[in-house]
Coordinates of C-alpha atoms and ligand atoms in Angstrom, one line a residue:
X1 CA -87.0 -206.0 35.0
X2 CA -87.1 -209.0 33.2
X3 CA -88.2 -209.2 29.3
X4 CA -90.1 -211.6 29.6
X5 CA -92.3 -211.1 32.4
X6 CA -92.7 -207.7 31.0
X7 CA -93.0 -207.7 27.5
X8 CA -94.8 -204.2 26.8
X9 CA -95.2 -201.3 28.3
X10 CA -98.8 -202.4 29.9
X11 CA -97.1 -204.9 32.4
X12 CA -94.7 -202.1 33.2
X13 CA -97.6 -200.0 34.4
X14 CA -99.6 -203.1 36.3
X15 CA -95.7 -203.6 38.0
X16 CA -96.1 -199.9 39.1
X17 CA -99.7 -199.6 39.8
X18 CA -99.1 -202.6 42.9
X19 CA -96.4 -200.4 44.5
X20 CA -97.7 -197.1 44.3
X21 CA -100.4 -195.7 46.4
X22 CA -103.7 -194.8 45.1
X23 CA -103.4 -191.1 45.1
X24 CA -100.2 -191.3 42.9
X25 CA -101.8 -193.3 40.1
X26 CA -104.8 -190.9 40.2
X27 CA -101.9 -188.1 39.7
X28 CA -100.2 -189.9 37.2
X29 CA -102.9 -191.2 35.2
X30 CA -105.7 -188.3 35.5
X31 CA -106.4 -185.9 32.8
X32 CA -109.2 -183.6 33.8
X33 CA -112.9 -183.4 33.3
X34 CA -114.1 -186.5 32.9
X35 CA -110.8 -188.1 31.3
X36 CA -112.1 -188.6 28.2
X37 CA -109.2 -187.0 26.5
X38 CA -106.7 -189.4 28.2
X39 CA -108.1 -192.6 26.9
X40 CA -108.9 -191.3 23.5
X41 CA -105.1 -190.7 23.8
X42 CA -104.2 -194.2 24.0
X43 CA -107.5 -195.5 21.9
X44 CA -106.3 -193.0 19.2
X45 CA -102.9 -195.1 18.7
X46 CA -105.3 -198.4 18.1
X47 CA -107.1 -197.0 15.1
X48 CA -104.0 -196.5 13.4
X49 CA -103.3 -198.7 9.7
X50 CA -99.6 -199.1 8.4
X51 CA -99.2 -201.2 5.6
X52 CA -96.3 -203.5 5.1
X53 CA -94.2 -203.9 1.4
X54 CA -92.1 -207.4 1.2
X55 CA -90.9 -207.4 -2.4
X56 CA -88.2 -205.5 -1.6
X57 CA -84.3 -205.6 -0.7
X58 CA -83.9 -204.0 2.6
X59 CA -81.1 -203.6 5.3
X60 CA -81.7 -204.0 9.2
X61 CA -83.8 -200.9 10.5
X62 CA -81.8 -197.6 11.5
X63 CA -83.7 -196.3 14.0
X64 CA -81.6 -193.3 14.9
X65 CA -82.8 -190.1 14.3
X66 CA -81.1 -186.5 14.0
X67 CA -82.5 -183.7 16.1
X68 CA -81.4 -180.3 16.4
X69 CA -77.9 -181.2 15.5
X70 CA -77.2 -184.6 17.5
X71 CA -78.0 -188.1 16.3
X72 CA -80.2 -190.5 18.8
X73 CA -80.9 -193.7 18.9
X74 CA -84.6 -193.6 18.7
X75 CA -87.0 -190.7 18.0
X76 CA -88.0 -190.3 21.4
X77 CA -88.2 -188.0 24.2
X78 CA -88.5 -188.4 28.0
X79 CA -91.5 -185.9 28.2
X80 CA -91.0 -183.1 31.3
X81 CA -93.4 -184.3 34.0
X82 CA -94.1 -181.9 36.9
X83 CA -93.8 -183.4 40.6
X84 CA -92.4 -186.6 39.0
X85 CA -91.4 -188.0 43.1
X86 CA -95.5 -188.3 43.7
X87 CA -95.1 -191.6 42.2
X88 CA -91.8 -192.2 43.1
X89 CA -89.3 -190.5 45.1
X90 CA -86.2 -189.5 43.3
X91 CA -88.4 -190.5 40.0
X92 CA -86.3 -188.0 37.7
X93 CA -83.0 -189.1 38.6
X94 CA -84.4 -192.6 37.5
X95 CA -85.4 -191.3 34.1
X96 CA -82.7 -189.0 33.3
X97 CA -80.0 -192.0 34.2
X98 CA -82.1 -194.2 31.7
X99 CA -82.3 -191.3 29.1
X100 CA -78.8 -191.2 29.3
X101 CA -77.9 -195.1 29.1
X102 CA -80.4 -195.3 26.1
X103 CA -79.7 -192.0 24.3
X104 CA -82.8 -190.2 25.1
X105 CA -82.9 -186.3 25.3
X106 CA -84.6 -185.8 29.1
X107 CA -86.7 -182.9 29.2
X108 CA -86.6 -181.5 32.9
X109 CA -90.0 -179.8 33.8
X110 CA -89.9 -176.2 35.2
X111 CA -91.6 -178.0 38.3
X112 CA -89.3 -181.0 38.8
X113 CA -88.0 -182.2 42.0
X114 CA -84.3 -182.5 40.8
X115 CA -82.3 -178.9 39.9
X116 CA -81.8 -177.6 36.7
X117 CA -78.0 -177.8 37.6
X118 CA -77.7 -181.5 38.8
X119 CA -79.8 -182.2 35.9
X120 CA -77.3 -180.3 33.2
X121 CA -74.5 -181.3 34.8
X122 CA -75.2 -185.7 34.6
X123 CA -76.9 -185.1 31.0
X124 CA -75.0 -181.8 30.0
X125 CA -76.6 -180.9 25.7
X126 CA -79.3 -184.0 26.1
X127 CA -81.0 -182.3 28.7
X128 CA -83.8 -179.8 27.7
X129 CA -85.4 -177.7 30.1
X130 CA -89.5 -176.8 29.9
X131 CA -90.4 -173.6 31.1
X132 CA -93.9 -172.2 32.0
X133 CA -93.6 -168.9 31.3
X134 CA -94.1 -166.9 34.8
X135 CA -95.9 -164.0 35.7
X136 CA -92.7 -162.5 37.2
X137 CA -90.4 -162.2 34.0
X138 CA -87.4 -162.1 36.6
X139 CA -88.3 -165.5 37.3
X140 CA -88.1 -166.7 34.0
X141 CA -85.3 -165.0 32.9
X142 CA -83.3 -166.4 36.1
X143 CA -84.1 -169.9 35.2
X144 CA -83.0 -169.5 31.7
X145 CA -79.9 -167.9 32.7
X146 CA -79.3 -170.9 35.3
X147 CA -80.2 -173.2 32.1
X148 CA -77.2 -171.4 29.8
X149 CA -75.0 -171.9 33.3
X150 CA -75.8 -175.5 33.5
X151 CA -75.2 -176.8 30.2
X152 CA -78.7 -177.1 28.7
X153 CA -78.7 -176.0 25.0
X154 CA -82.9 -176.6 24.2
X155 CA -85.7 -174.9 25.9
X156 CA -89.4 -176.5 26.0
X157 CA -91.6 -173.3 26.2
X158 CA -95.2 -174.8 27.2
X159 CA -97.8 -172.7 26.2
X160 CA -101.0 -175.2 26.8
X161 CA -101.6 -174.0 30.1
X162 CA -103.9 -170.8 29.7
X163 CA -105.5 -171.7 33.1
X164 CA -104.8 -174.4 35.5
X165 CA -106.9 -177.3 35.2
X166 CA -109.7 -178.3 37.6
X167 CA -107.6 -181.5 38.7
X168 CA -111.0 -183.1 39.4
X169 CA -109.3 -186.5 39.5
X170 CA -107.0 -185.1 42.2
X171 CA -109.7 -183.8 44.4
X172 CA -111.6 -187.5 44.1
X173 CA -108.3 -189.1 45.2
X174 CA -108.2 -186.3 47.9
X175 CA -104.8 -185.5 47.2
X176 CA -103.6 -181.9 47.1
X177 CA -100.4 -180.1 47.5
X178 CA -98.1 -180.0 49.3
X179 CA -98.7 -183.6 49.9
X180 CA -100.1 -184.6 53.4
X181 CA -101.1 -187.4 54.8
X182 CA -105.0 -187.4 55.9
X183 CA -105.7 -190.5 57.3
X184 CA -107.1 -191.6 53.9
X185 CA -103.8 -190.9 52.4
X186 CA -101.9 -192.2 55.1
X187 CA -104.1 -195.6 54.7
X188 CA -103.0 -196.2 51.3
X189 CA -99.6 -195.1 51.8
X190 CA -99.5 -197.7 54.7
X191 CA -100.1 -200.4 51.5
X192 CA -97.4 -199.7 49.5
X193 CA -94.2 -199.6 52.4
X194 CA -91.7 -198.9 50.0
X195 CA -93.5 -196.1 48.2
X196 CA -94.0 -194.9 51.6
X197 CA -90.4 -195.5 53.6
X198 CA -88.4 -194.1 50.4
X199 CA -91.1 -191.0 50.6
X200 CA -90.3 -190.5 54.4
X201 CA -86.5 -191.1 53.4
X202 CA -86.7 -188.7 50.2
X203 CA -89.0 -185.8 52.1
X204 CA -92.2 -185.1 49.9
X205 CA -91.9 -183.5 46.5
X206 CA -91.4 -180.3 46.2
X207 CA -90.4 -178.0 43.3
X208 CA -86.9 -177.8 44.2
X209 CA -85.9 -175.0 41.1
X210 CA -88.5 -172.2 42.6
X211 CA -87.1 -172.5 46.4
X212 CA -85.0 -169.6 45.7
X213 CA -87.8 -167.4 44.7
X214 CA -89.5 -167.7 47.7
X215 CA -87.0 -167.4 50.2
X216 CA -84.0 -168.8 52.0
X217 CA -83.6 -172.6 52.2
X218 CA -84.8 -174.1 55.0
X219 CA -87.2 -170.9 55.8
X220 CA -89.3 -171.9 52.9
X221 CA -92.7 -173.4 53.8
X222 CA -94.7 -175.8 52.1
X223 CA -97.3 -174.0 51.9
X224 CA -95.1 -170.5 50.5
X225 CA -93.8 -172.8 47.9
X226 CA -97.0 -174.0 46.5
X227 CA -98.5 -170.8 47.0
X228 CA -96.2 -169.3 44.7
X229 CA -96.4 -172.1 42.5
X230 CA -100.1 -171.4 41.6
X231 CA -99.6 -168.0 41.7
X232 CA -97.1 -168.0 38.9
X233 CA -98.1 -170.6 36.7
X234 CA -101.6 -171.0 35.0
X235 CA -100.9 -167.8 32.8
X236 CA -102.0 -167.4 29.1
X237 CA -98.6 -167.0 26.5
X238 CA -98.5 -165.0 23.5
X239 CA -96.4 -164.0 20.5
X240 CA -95.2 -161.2 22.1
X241 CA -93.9 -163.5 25.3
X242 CA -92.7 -165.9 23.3
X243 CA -90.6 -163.4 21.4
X244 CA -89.5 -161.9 24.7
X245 CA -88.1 -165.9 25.3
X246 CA -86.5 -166.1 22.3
X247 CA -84.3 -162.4 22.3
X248 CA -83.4 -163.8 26.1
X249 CA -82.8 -167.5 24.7
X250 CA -80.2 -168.5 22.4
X251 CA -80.1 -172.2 22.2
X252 CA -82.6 -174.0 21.0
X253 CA -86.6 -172.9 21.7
X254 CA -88.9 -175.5 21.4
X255 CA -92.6 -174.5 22.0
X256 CA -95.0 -177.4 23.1
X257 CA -98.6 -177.8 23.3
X258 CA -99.4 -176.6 19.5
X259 CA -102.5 -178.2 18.1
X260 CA -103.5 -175.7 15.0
X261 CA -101.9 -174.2 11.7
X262 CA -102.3 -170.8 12.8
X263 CA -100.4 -171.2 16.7
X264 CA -98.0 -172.9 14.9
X265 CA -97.1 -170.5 12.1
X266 CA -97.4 -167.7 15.0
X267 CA -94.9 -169.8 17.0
X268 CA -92.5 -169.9 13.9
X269 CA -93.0 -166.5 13.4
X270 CA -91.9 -165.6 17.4
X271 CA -88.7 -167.4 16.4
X272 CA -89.5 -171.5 17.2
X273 CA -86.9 -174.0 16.1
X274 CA -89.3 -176.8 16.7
X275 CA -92.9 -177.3 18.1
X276 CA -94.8 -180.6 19.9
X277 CA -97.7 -181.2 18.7
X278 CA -99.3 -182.1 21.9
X279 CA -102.9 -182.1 24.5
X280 CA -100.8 -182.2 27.8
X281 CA -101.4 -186.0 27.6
X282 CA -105.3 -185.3 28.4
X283 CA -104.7 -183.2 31.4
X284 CA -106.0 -179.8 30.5
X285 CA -108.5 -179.7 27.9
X286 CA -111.0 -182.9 27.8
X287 CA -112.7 -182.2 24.5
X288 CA -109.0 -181.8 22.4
X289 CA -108.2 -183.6 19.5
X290 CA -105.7 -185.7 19.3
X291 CA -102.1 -184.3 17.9
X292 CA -102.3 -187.3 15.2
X293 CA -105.5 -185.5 13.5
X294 CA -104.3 -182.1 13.6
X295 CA -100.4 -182.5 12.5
X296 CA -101.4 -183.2 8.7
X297 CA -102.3 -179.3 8.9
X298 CA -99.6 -178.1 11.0
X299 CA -97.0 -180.1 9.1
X300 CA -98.4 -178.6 6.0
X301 CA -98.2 -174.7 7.3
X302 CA -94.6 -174.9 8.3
X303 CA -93.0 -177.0 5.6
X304 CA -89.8 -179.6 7.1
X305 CA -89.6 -177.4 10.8
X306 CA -88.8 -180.3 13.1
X307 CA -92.3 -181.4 14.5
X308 CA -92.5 -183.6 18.3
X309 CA -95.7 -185.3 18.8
X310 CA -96.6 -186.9 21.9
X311 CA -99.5 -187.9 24.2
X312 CA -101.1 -191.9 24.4
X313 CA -98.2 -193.1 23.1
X314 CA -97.2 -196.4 24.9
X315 CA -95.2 -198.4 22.0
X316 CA -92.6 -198.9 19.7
X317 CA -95.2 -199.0 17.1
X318 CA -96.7 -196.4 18.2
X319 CA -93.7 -194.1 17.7
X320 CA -94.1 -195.5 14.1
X321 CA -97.3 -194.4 13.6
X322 CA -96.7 -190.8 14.8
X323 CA -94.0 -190.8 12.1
X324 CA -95.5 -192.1 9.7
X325 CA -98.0 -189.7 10.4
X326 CA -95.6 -186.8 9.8
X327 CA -94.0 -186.2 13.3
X328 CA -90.0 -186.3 13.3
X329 CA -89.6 -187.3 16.6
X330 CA -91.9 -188.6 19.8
X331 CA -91.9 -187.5 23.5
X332 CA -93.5 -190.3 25.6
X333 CA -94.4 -188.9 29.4
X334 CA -96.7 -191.7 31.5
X335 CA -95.1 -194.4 29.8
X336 CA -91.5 -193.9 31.6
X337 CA -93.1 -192.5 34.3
X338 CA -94.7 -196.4 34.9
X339 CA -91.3 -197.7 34.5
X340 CA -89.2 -195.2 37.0
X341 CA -92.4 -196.3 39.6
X342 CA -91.6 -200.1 38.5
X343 CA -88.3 -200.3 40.1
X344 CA -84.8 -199.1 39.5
X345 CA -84.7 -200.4 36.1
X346 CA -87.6 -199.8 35.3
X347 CA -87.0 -196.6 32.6
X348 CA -84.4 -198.5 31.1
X349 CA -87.0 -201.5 30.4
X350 CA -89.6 -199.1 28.8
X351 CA -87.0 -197.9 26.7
X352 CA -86.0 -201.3 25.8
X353 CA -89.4 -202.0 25.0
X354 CA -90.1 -198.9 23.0
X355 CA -86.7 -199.7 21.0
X356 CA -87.3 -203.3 19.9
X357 CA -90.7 -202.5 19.2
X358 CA -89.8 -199.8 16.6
X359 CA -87.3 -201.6 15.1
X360 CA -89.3 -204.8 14.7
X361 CA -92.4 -203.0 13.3
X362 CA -89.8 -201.0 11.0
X363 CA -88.4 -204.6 10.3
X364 CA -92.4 -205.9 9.5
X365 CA -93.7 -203.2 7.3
X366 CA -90.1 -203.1 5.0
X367 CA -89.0 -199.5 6.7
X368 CA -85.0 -199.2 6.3
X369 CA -84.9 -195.9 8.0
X370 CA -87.5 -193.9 9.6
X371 CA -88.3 -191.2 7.3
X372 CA -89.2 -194.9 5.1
X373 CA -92.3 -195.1 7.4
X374 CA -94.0 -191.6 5.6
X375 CA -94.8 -194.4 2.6
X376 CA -96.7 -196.8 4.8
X377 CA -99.9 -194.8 5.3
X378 CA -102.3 -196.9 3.4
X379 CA -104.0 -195.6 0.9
X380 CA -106.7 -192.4 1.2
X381 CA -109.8 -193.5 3.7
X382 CA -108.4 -196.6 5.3
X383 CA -105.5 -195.1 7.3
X384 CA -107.5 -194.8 10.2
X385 CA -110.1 -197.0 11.2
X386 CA -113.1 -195.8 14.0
X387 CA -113.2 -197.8 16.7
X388 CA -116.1 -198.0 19.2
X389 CA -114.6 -196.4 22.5
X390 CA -114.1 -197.0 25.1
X391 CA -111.5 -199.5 23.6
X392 CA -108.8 -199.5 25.7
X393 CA -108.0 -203.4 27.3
X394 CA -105.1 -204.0 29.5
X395 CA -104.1 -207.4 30.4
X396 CA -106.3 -208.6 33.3
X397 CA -105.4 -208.0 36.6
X398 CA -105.5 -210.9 38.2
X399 CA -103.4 -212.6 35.3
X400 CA -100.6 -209.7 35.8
X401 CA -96.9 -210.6 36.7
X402 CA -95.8 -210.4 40.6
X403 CA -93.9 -207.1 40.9
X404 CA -90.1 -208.4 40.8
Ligands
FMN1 C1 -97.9 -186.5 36.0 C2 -97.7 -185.6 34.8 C3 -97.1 -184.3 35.0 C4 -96.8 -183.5 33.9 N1 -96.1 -182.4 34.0 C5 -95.8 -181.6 33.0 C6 -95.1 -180.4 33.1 O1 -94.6 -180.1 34.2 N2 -94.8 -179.6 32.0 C7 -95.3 -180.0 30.8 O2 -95.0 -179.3 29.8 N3 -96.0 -181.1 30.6 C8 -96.3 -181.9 31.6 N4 -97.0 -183.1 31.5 C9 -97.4 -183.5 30.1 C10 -96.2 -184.3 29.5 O3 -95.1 -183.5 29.3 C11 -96.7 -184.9 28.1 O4 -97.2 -183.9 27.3 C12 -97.7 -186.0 28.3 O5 -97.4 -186.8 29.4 C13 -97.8 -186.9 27.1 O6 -98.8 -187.9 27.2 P1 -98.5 -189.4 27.7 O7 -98.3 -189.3 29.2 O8 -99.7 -190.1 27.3 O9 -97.2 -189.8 27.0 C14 -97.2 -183.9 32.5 C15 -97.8 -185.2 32.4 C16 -98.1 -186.0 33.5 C17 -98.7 -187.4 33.2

């Protein structure tokens, strides 16, 4: 994708949204409820103030970042995204290969349509696994076994998903799953014949890492597979399961979806290495805060733990602002997910954008290294300016760049 046709990562998405059906940007970009959460998400990023120093000798911004014992280019994440082929099939190969040309850990989502082994074996210590804890703990301790045989050193426990959500964008779109094509579906799918001939090449998404649980290969339904799905996932976690996780786990435990003081110093206490501050990108809970208003505290209760923050980010600046902010490193999901829909370069584009953008803002506000960014908050009462929402403005559609 070219750079200049498709500067940020807003003509990315209007690239994607023309060759995806309907019912796959409803799955990518709903939240639930009334989606208030997911646009405060992005708004949230447009109120933030970082102020710039110029009277000072500085070298060319080092945007690399250490994490759990391996230096990165950039302090970002690919962020684990459930069902990733709904927007495009074979969407997870696409992002691990550009999270491996650009350097970013690829967190692989306990729901994925690519295996936990293919996925250790091309990205082997850079790839995480996310697990939702299951109700059957043979389950869980299977997949973290097959983690520890493929290679994968971090776990992402997720622990914001008491309950399943009411997925009322879904049920608008009338998409459900397994995916099948009413004649409303099919309709839409008929507009976008590469979406749709790569989907009938592919086969629909499925979670291919759960298949085992259910039965024998080919004898697995649809329908069994799903059913299992919801029957296993959707479960409130505790300290005790997390400590159960961590005696069974001994790489790197991650837990993600933390948005107070007190999970988080229970989470440390269970035995976390690291926590995201997260709200699911706006997909389970439509009154949360965002992670930017709540870290201040949570950064505060556990001292320097290493602290992810993600949902709403779209930028290079944004990443700065979520360090700035007190985060050590970023996990961006919808964002990549727009550029693996894009086309086949499309991941590598957002992470090209999400690069230059860092290291220009860096270069703008007098930032050397990242952790110079912490001193760029402006003074008290002005970091954050309220803006009246809805805010968010996209580049108009009928002025957006044919899809290459
Ligand atoms: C389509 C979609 C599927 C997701 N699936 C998962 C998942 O399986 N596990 C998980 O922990 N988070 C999942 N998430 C949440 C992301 O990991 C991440 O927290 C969120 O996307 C961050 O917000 P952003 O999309 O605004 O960057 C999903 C998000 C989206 C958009």
């Amino acid at each position: 994708m070219s750079a200049t046709r498709y500067p940020t990562v807003a003509d990315v998405r209007l690239c994607a949204l023309e060759r995806i059906p309907a019912f796959a940007r409803a799955f990518v970009e709903s939240g639930t409820g009334d989606d208030l959460c997911t646009a405060r998400n992005t708004a949230r990023f447009t109120s933030a103030r970082l102020v710039p120093r110029y009277l000072v000798a500085r070298a060319a911004p080092d945007t690399s970042a250490h994490l759990f014992g391996l230096r990165h280019s950039l302090p970002v994440a690919v962020a684990p995204i459930g069902l990733a082929s709904v927007i495009w099939p074979g969407a997870e190969r696409r992002l691990a290969q550009a999270a491996r040309s650009a350097d970013h850990p690829f967190c692989l989502s306990t729901i994925a349509s690519m295996s936990i082994e293919e996925a250790g074996d091309q990205l082997g210590p850079t790839c995480w696994f996310q697990l939702y804890p299951t109700k059957d703990k043979a389950v869980q301790t299977d997949l973290l076994d097959r983690c520890r045989a493929a290679g994968i050193e971090t776990i992402v426990v997720t622990v914001d998903v008491p309950v399943h959500n009411r997925r009322e964008g879904l049920s608008r779109a009338g998409l459900s799953m397994p995916l099948r094509f009413s004649p409303r579906l099919a309709l839409q799918a008929l507009r976008t014949p590469r979406w749709l001939l790569s989907t009938l090449a592919a086969g629909p998404p499925r979670p291919v890492n759960l298949i085992r649980y259910v039965g024998s290969g080919a004898s697995v339904s649809e329908e069994a597979l799903f059913a299992f799905l919801s029957e296993q996932f959707g479960n409130p976690t505790d300290e005790a399961d997390l400590r159960a996780i961590r005696d069974r786990w001994p790489g790197t435990l991650i837990v993600k979806g933390i948005m107070t003081a007190a999970d988080a110093r229970l989470a440390v206490d269970a035995g976390a290495d690291g926590l995201v501050v997260s709200n699911h990108g706006g997909r389970q809970l439509d009154v949360a805060p965002h992670p930017l208003d709540v870290l201040p505290d949570i950064r505060h209760s556990v001292g320097g733990l290493t602290l992810l923050l993600d949902s709403g980010l779209r930028s290079g600046g944004d990443v700065a602002i979520a360090l700035a902010h007190g985060a050590d490193f970023v996990m961006m999901g919808r964002a990549f997910l727009y550029g693996a829909a894009a086309g086949p370069d499309g991941a590598d584009r957002v992470s090209t954008i999400v690069a230059e953008g860092l290291a220009n803002v860096m270069a703008q506000l007098g930032c050397e290294t990242l952790s110079d960014l912490r001193d760029r908050i402006p003074p008290d009462g002005t970091a954050d300016q309220p803006i009246p929402f809805p805010t968010l403005k996209l580049p108009a559609m009928d002025n957006r760049p044919a899809c290459a």
